[in-house]
mmCIF file of C-alpha atoms in Angstrom:
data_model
loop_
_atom_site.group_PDB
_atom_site.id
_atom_site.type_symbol
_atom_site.label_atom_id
_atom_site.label_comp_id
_atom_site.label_asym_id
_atom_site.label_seq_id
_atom_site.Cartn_x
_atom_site.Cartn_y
_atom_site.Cartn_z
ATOM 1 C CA UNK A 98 11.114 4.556 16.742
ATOM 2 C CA UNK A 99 11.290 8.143 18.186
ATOM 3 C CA UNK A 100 9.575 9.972 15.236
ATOM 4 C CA UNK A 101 8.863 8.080 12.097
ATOM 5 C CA UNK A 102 8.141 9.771 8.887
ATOM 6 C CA UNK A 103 5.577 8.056 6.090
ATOM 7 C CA UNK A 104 4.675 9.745 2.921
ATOM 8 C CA UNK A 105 1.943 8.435 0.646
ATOM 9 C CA UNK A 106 2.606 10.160 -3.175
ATOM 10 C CA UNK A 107 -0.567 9.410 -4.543
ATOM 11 C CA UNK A 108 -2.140 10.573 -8.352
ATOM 12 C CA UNK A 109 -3.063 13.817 -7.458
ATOM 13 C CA UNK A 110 -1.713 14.536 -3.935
ATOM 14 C CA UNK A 111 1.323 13.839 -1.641
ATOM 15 C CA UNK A 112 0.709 13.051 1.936
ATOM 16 C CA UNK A 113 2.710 13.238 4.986
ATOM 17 C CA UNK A 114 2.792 12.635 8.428
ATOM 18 C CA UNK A 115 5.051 12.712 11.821
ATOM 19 C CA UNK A 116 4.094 9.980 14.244
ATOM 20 C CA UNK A 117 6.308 9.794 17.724
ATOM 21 C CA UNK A 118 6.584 7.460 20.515
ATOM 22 C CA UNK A 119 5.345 8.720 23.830
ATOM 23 C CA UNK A 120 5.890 5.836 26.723
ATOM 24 C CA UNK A 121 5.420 3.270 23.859
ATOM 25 C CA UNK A 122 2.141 4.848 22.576
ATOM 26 C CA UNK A 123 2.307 6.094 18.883
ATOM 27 C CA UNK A 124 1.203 9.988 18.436
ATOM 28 C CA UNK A 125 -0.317 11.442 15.161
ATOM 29 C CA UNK A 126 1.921 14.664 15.657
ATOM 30 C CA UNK A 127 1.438 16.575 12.679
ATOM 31 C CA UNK A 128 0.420 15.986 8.282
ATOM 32 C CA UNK A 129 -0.041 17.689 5.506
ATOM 33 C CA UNK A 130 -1.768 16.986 2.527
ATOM 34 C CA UNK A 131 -0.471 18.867 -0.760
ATOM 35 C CA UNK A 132 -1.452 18.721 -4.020
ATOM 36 C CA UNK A 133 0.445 17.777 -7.139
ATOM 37 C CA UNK A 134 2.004 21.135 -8.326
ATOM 38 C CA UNK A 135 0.714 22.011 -12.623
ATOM 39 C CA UNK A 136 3.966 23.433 -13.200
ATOM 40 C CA UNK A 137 7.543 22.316 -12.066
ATOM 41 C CA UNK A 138 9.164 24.231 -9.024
ATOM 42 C CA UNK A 139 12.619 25.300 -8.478
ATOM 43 C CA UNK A 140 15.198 22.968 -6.978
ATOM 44 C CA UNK A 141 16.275 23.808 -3.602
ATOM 45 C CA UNK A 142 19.599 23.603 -4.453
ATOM 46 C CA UNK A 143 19.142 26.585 -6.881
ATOM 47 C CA UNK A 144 19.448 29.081 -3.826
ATOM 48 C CA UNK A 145 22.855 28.475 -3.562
ATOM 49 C CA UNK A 146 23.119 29.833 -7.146
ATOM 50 C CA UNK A 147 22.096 33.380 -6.978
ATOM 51 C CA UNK A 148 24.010 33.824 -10.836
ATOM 52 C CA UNK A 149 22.518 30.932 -12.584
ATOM 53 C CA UNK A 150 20.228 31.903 -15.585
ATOM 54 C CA UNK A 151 16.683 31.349 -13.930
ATOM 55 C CA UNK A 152 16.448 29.424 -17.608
ATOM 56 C CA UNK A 153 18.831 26.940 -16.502
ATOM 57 C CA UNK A 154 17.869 26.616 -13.295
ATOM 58 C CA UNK A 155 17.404 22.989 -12.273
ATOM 59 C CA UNK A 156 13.654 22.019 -11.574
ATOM 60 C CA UNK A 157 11.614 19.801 -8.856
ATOM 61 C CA UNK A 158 8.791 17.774 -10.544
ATOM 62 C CA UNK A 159 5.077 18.142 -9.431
ATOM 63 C CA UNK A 160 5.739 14.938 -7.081
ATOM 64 C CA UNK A 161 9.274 16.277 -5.704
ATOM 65 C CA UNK A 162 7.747 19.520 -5.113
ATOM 66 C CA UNK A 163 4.420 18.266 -3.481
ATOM 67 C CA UNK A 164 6.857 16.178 -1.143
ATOM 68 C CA UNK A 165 9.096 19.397 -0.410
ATOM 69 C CA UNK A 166 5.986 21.517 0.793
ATOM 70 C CA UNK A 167 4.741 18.801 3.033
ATOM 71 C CA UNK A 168 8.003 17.878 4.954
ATOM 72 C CA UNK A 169 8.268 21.784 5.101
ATOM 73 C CA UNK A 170 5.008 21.616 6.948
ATOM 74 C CA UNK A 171 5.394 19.072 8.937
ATOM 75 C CA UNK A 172 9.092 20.261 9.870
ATOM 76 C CA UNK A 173 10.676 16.691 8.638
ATOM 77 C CA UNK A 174 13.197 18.403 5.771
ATOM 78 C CA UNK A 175 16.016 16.043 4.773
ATOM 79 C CA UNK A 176 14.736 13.557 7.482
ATOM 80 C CA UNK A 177 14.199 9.841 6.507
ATOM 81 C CA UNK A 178 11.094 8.945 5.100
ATOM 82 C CA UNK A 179 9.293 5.504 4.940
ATOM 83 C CA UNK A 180 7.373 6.100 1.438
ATOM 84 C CA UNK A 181 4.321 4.388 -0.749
ATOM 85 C CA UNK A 182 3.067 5.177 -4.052
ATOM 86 C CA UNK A 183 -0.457 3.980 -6.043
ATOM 87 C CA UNK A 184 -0.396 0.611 -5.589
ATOM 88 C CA UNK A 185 -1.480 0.783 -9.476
ATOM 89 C CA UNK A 186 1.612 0.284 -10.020
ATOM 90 C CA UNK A 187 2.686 -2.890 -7.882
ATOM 91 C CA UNK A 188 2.434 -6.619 -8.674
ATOM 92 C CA UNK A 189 1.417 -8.908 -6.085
ATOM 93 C CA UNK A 190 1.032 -12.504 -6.958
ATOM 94 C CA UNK A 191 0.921 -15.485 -4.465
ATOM 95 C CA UNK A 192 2.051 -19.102 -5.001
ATOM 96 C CA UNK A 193 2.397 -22.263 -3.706
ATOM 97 C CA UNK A 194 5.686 -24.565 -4.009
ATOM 98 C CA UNK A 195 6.948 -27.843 -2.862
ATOM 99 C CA UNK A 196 9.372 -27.952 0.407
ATOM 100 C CA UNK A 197 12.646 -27.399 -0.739
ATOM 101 C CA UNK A 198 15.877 -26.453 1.396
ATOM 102 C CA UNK A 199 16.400 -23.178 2.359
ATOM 103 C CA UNK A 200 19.459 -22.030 0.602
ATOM 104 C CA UNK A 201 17.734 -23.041 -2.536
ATOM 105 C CA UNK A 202 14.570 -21.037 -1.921
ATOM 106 C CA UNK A 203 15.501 -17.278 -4.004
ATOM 107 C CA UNK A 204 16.747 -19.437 -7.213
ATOM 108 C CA UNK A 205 13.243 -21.400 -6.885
ATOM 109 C CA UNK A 206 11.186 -18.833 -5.853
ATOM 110 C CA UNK A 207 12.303 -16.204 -8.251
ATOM 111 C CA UNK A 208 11.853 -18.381 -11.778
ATOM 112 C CA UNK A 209 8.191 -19.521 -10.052
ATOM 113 C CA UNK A 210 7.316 -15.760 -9.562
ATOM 114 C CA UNK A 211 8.166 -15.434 -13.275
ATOM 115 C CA UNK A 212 5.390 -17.089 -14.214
ATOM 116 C CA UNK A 213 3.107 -15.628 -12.320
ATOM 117 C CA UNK A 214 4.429 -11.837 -12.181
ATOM 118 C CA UNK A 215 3.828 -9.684 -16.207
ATOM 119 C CA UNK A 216 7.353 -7.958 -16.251
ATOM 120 C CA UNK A 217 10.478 -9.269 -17.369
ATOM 121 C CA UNK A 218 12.532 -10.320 -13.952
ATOM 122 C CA UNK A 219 15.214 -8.081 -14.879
ATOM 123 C CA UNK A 220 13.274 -5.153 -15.423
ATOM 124 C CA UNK A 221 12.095 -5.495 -11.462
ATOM 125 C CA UNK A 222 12.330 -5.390 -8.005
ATOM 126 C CA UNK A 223 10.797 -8.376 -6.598
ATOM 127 C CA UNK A 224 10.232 -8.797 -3.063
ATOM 128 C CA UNK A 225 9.205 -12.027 -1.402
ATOM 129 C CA UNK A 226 7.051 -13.206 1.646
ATOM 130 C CA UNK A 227 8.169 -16.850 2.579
ATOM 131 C CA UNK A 228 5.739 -19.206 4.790
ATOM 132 C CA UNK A 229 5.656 -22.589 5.318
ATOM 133 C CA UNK A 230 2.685 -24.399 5.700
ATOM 134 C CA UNK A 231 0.668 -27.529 5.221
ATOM 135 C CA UNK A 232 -0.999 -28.233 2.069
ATOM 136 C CA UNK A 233 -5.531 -28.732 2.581
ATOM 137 C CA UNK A 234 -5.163 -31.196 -0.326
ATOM 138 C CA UNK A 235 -1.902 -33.463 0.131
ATOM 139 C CA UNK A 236 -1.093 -32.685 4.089
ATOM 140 C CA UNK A 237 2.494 -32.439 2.775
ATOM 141 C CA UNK A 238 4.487 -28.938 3.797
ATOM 142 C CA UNK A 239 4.684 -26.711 1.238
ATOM 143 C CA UNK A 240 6.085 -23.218 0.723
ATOM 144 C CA UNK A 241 3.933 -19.869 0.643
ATOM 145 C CA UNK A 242 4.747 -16.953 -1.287
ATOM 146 C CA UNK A 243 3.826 -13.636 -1.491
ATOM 147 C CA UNK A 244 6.045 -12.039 -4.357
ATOM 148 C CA UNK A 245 5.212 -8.270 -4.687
ATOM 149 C CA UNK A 246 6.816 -6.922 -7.558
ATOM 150 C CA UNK A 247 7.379 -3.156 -9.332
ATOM 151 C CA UNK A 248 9.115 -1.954 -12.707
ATOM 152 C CA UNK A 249 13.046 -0.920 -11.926
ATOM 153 C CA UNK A 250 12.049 2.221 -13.950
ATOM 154 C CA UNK A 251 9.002 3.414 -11.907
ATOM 155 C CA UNK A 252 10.759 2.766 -8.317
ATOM 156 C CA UNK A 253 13.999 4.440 -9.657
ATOM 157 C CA UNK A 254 12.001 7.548 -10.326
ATOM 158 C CA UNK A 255 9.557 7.537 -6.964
ATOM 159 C CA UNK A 256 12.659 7.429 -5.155
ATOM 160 C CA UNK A 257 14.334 10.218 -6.920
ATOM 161 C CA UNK A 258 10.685 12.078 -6.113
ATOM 162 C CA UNK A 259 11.799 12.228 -2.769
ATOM 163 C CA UNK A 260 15.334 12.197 -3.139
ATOM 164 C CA UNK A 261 15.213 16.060 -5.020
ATOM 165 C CA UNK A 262 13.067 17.193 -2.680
ATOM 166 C CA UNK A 263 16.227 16.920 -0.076
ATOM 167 C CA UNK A 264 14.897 13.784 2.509
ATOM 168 C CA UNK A 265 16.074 10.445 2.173
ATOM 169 C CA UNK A 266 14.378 7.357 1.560
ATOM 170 C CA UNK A 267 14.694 4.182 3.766
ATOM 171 C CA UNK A 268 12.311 1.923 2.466
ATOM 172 C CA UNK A 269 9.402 1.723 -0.317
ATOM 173 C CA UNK A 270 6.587 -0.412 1.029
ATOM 174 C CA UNK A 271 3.211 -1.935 -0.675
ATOM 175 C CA UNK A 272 0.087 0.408 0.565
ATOM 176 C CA UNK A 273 -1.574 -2.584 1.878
ATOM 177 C CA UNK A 274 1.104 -3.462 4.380
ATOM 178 C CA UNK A 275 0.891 0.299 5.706
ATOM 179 C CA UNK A 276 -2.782 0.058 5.438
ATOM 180 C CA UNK A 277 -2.747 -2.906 7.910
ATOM 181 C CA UNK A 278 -0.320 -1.811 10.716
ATOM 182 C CA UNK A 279 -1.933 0.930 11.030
ATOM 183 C CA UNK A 280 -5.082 -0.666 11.690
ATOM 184 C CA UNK A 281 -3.571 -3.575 14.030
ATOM 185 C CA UNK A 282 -3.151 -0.102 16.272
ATOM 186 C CA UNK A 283 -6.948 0.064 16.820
ATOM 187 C CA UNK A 284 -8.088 -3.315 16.186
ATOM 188 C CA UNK A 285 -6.674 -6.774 17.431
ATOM 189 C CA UNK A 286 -6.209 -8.904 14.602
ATOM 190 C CA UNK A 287 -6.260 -12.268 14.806
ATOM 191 C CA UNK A 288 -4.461 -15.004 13.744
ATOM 192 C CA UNK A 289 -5.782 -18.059 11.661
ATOM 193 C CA UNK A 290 -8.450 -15.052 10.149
ATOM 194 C CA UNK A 291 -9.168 -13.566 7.423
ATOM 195 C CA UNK A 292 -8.923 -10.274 7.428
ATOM 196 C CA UNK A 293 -9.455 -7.674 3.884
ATOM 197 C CA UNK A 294 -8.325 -4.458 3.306
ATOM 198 C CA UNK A 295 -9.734 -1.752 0.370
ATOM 199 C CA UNK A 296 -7.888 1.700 -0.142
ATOM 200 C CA UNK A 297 -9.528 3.644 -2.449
ATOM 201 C CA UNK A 298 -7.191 6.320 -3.868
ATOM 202 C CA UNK A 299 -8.687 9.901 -5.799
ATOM 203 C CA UNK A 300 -8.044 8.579 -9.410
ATOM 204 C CA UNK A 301 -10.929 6.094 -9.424
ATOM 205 C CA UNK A 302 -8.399 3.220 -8.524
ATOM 206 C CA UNK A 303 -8.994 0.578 -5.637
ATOM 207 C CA UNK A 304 -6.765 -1.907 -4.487
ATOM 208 C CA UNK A 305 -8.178 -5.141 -2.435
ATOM 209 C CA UNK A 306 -5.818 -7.299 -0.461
ATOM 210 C CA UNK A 307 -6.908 -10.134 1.404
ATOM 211 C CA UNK A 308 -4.714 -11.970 4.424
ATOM 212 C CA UNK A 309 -4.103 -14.219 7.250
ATOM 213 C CA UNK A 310 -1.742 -14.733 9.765
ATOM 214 C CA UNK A 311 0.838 -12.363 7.887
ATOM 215 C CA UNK A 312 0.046 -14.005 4.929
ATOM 216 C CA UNK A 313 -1.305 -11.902 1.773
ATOM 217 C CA UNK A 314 -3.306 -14.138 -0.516
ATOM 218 C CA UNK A 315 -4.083 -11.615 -2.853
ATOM 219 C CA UNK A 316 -3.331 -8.001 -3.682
ATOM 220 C CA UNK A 317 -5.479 -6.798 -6.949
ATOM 221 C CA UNK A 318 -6.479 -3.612 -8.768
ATOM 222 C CA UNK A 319 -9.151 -2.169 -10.458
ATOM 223 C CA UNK A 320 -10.444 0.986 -11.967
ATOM 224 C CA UNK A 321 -13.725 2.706 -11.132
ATOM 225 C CA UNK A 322 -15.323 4.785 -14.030
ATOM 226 C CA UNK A 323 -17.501 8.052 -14.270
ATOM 227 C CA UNK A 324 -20.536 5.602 -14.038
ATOM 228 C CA UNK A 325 -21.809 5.225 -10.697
ATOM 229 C CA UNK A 326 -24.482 2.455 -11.631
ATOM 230 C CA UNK A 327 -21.367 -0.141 -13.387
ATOM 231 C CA UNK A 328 -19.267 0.807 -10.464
ATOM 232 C CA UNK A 329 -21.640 -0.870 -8.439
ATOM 233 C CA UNK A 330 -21.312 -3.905 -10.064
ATOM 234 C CA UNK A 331 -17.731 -3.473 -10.894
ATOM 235 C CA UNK A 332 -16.977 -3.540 -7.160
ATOM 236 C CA UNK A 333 -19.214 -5.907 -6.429
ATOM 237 C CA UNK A 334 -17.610 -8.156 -9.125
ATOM 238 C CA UNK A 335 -14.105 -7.632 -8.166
ATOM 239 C CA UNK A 336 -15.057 -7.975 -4.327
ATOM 240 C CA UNK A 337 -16.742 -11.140 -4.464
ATOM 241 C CA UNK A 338 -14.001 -13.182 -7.082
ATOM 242 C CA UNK A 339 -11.053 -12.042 -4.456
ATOM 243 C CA UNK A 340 -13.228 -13.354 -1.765
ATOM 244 C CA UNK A 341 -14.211 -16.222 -3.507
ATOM 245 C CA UNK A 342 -9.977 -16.730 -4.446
ATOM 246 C CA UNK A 343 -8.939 -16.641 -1.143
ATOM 247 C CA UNK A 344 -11.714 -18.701 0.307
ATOM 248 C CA UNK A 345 -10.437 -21.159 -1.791
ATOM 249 C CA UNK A 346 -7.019 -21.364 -0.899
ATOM 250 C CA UNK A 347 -7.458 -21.131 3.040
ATOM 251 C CA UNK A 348 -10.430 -23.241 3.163
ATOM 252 C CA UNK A 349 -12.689 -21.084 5.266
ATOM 253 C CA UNK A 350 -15.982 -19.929 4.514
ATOM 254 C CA UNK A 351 -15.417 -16.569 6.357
ATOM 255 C CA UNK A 352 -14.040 -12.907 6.295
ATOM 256 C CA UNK A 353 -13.879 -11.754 9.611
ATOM 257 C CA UNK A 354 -13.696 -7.985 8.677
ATOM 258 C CA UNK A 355 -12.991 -5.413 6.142
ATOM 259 C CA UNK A 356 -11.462 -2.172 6.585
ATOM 260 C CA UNK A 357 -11.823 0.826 4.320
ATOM 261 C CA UNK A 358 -9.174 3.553 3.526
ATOM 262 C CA UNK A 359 -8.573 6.060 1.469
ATOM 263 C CA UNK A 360 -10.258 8.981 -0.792
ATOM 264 C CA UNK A 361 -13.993 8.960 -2.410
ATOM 265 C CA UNK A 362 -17.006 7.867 -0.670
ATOM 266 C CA UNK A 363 -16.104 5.827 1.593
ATOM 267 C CA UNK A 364 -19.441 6.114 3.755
ATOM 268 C CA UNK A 365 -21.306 5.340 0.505
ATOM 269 C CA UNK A 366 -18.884 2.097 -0.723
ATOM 270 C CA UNK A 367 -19.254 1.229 3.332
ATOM 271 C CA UNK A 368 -22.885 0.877 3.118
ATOM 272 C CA UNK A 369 -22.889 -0.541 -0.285
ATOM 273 C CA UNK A 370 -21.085 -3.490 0.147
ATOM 274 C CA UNK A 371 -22.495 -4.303 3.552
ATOM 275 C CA UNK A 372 -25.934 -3.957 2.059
ATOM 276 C CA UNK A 373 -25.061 -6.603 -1.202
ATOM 277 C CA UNK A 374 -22.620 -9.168 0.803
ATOM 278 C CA UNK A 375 -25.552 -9.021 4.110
ATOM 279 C CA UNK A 376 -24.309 -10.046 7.044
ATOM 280 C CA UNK A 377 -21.522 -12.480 6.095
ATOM 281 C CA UNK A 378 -19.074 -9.448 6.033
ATOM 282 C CA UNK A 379 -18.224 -6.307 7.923
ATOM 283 C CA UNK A 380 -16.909 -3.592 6.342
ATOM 284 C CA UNK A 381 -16.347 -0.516 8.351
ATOM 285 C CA UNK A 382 -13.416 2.498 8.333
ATOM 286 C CA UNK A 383 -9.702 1.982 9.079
ATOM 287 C CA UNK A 384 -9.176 4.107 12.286
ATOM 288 C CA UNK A 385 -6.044 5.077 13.923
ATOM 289 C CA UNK A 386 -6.257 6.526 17.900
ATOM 290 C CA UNK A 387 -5.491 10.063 17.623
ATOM 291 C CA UNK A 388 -6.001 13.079 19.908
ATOM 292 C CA UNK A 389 -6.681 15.832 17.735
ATOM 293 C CA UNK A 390 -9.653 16.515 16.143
ATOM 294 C CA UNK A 391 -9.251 15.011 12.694
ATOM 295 C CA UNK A 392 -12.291 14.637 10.479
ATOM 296 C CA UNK A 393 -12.662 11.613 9.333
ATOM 297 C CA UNK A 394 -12.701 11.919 5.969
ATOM 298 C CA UNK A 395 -8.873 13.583 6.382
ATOM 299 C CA UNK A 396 -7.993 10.493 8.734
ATOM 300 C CA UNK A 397 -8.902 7.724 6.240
ATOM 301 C CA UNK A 398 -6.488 9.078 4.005
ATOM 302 C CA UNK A 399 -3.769 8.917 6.779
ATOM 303 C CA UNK A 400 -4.018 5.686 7.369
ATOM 304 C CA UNK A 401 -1.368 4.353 5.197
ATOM 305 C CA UNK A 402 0.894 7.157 5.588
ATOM 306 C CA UNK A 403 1.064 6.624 9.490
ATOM 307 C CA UNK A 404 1.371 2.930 8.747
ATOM 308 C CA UNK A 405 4.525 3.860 6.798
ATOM 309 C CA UNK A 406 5.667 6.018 10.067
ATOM 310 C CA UNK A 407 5.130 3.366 12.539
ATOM 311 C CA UNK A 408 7.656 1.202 10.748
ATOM 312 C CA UNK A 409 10.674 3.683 10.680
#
């Protein structure tokens, strides 16, 4: 990777950031942060038609045009991108299936994750995450899988987001698999631990995703309201029946750590859940090594956008 390019399109704002390689050590070069435009902009390609009725002129939506004015700004026009959206409005569901041979795994895996997964098959992109491992209860091998999964529709028109605004896309990822390379750059995560990520993004929506070992044992979401008192408890709720999930499954009795990303209070949810889960769990920022002065309420809504850039 020489320069990668991630771009977050979020509810209300698109974000977007440059990271380079300088002698192997990744470089927050430039972002910008732009908001969803009210009204629809002009397509770029209506420049090149000085005659055209404005009336008819072809038009960018508030995402394509958010996108355009922050690869303007961070001089990455018509570049590749590595892109996320609201993780709203992914699926991720994880399973557990008897050894079976390889060639035989897509055909198995895919009617299994139609159980699990509240689309029609056909209607979606489904992605899987294959591990093997040994069952706690039978000490038979057994598959693992991670199947993250998104409406046809609502990827079809993400991509043409950043398609009209002139880059090109290379790869849609889940937010929480941004979210955690990112962080592996300042923290050394370690195997056979459990480690949780939270991203809160400026709707009111949170996603929690819980792994180890490359594994994701669960990716959920959940909406925050206008009352700051059920919110409380609506996190805490949520929190403690992932934890509780995936404590299950793996067998330990531990989290090592969570990290904490995105817009809101972060300082505030930070404290919060440290102060109602005690000492069993740390929760403390996402951070990513840069050398500019970034405040750090602007960095934790980097992270997954650089995450995106590291993997281009």
């Amino acid at each position: 990777m020489k320069r990668g390019i991630g771009v977050y399109i979020g509810p209300k704002e698109v974000i977007a950031v440059s990271v380079s390689l300088s002698q192997g050590v990744p470089n927050l070069e430039r972002f910008a942060i732009e908001s969803l435009a009210e009204t629809a902009e002009p397509h770029p390609s209506d420049s090149k038609e000085k005659d055209k009725p404005l009336k008819q002129a072809k038009k960018l939506t508030g995402e394509a045009g958010a996108v355009r004015r922050a690869l303007e700004k961070i001089g990455a026009q018509r570049m590749r991108v590595i892109a996320a959206f609201n993780p709203f409005h992914l699926v991720t569901r994880y399973f557990e299936i008897p050894i079976i041979p390889r060639k035989e795994w897509w055909d198995a895996v895919r009617y299994e994750a139609s159980r699990y997964i509240p689309f029609k098959i056909s209607e979606t992109v489904v992605d899987f995450k294959i591990n093997e491992e040994v069952s706690r209860e039978t000490n038979a091998k057994i598959l693992c899988v991670t199947a993250a999964a998104v409406k046809i529709e609502t990827l079809r028109s993400y991509v043409n987001h950043i398609r009209s605004s002139s880059a090109k896309v290379d790869t849609i990822e889940p937010v929480f698999l941004a979210l955690s390379r990112s962080v592996a750059l300042s923290e050394k995560l370690e195997n056979d631990k459990i480690y949780g990520f939270l991203f809160l993004d400026d709707d009111g929506s949170v996603n929690v995703t819980l792994s180890r070992s490359g594994v994701t044992y669960l990716s959920r979401d959940f909406l925050l309201s206008d009352d700051p008192k059920a919110n409380e408890t609506r996190f805490y709720e949520e929190l403690k029946v992932s934890i509780d999930f995936v404590q299950q499954k793996t067998g330990s009795d531990k989290i090592e750590k969570v990290f904490v990303a995105g817009s809101g209070d972060l300082p505030f949810w930070s404290d919060f859940l440290t102060s109602v889960f005690g000492k069993l769990i740390t929760f403390q920022p996402a951070l990513f090594p840069v050398k500019q002065a970034v405040p750090s309420n602007i960095l934790s809504k980097l992270m997954v956008p650089i995450g995106l850039a590291l993997s281009g």
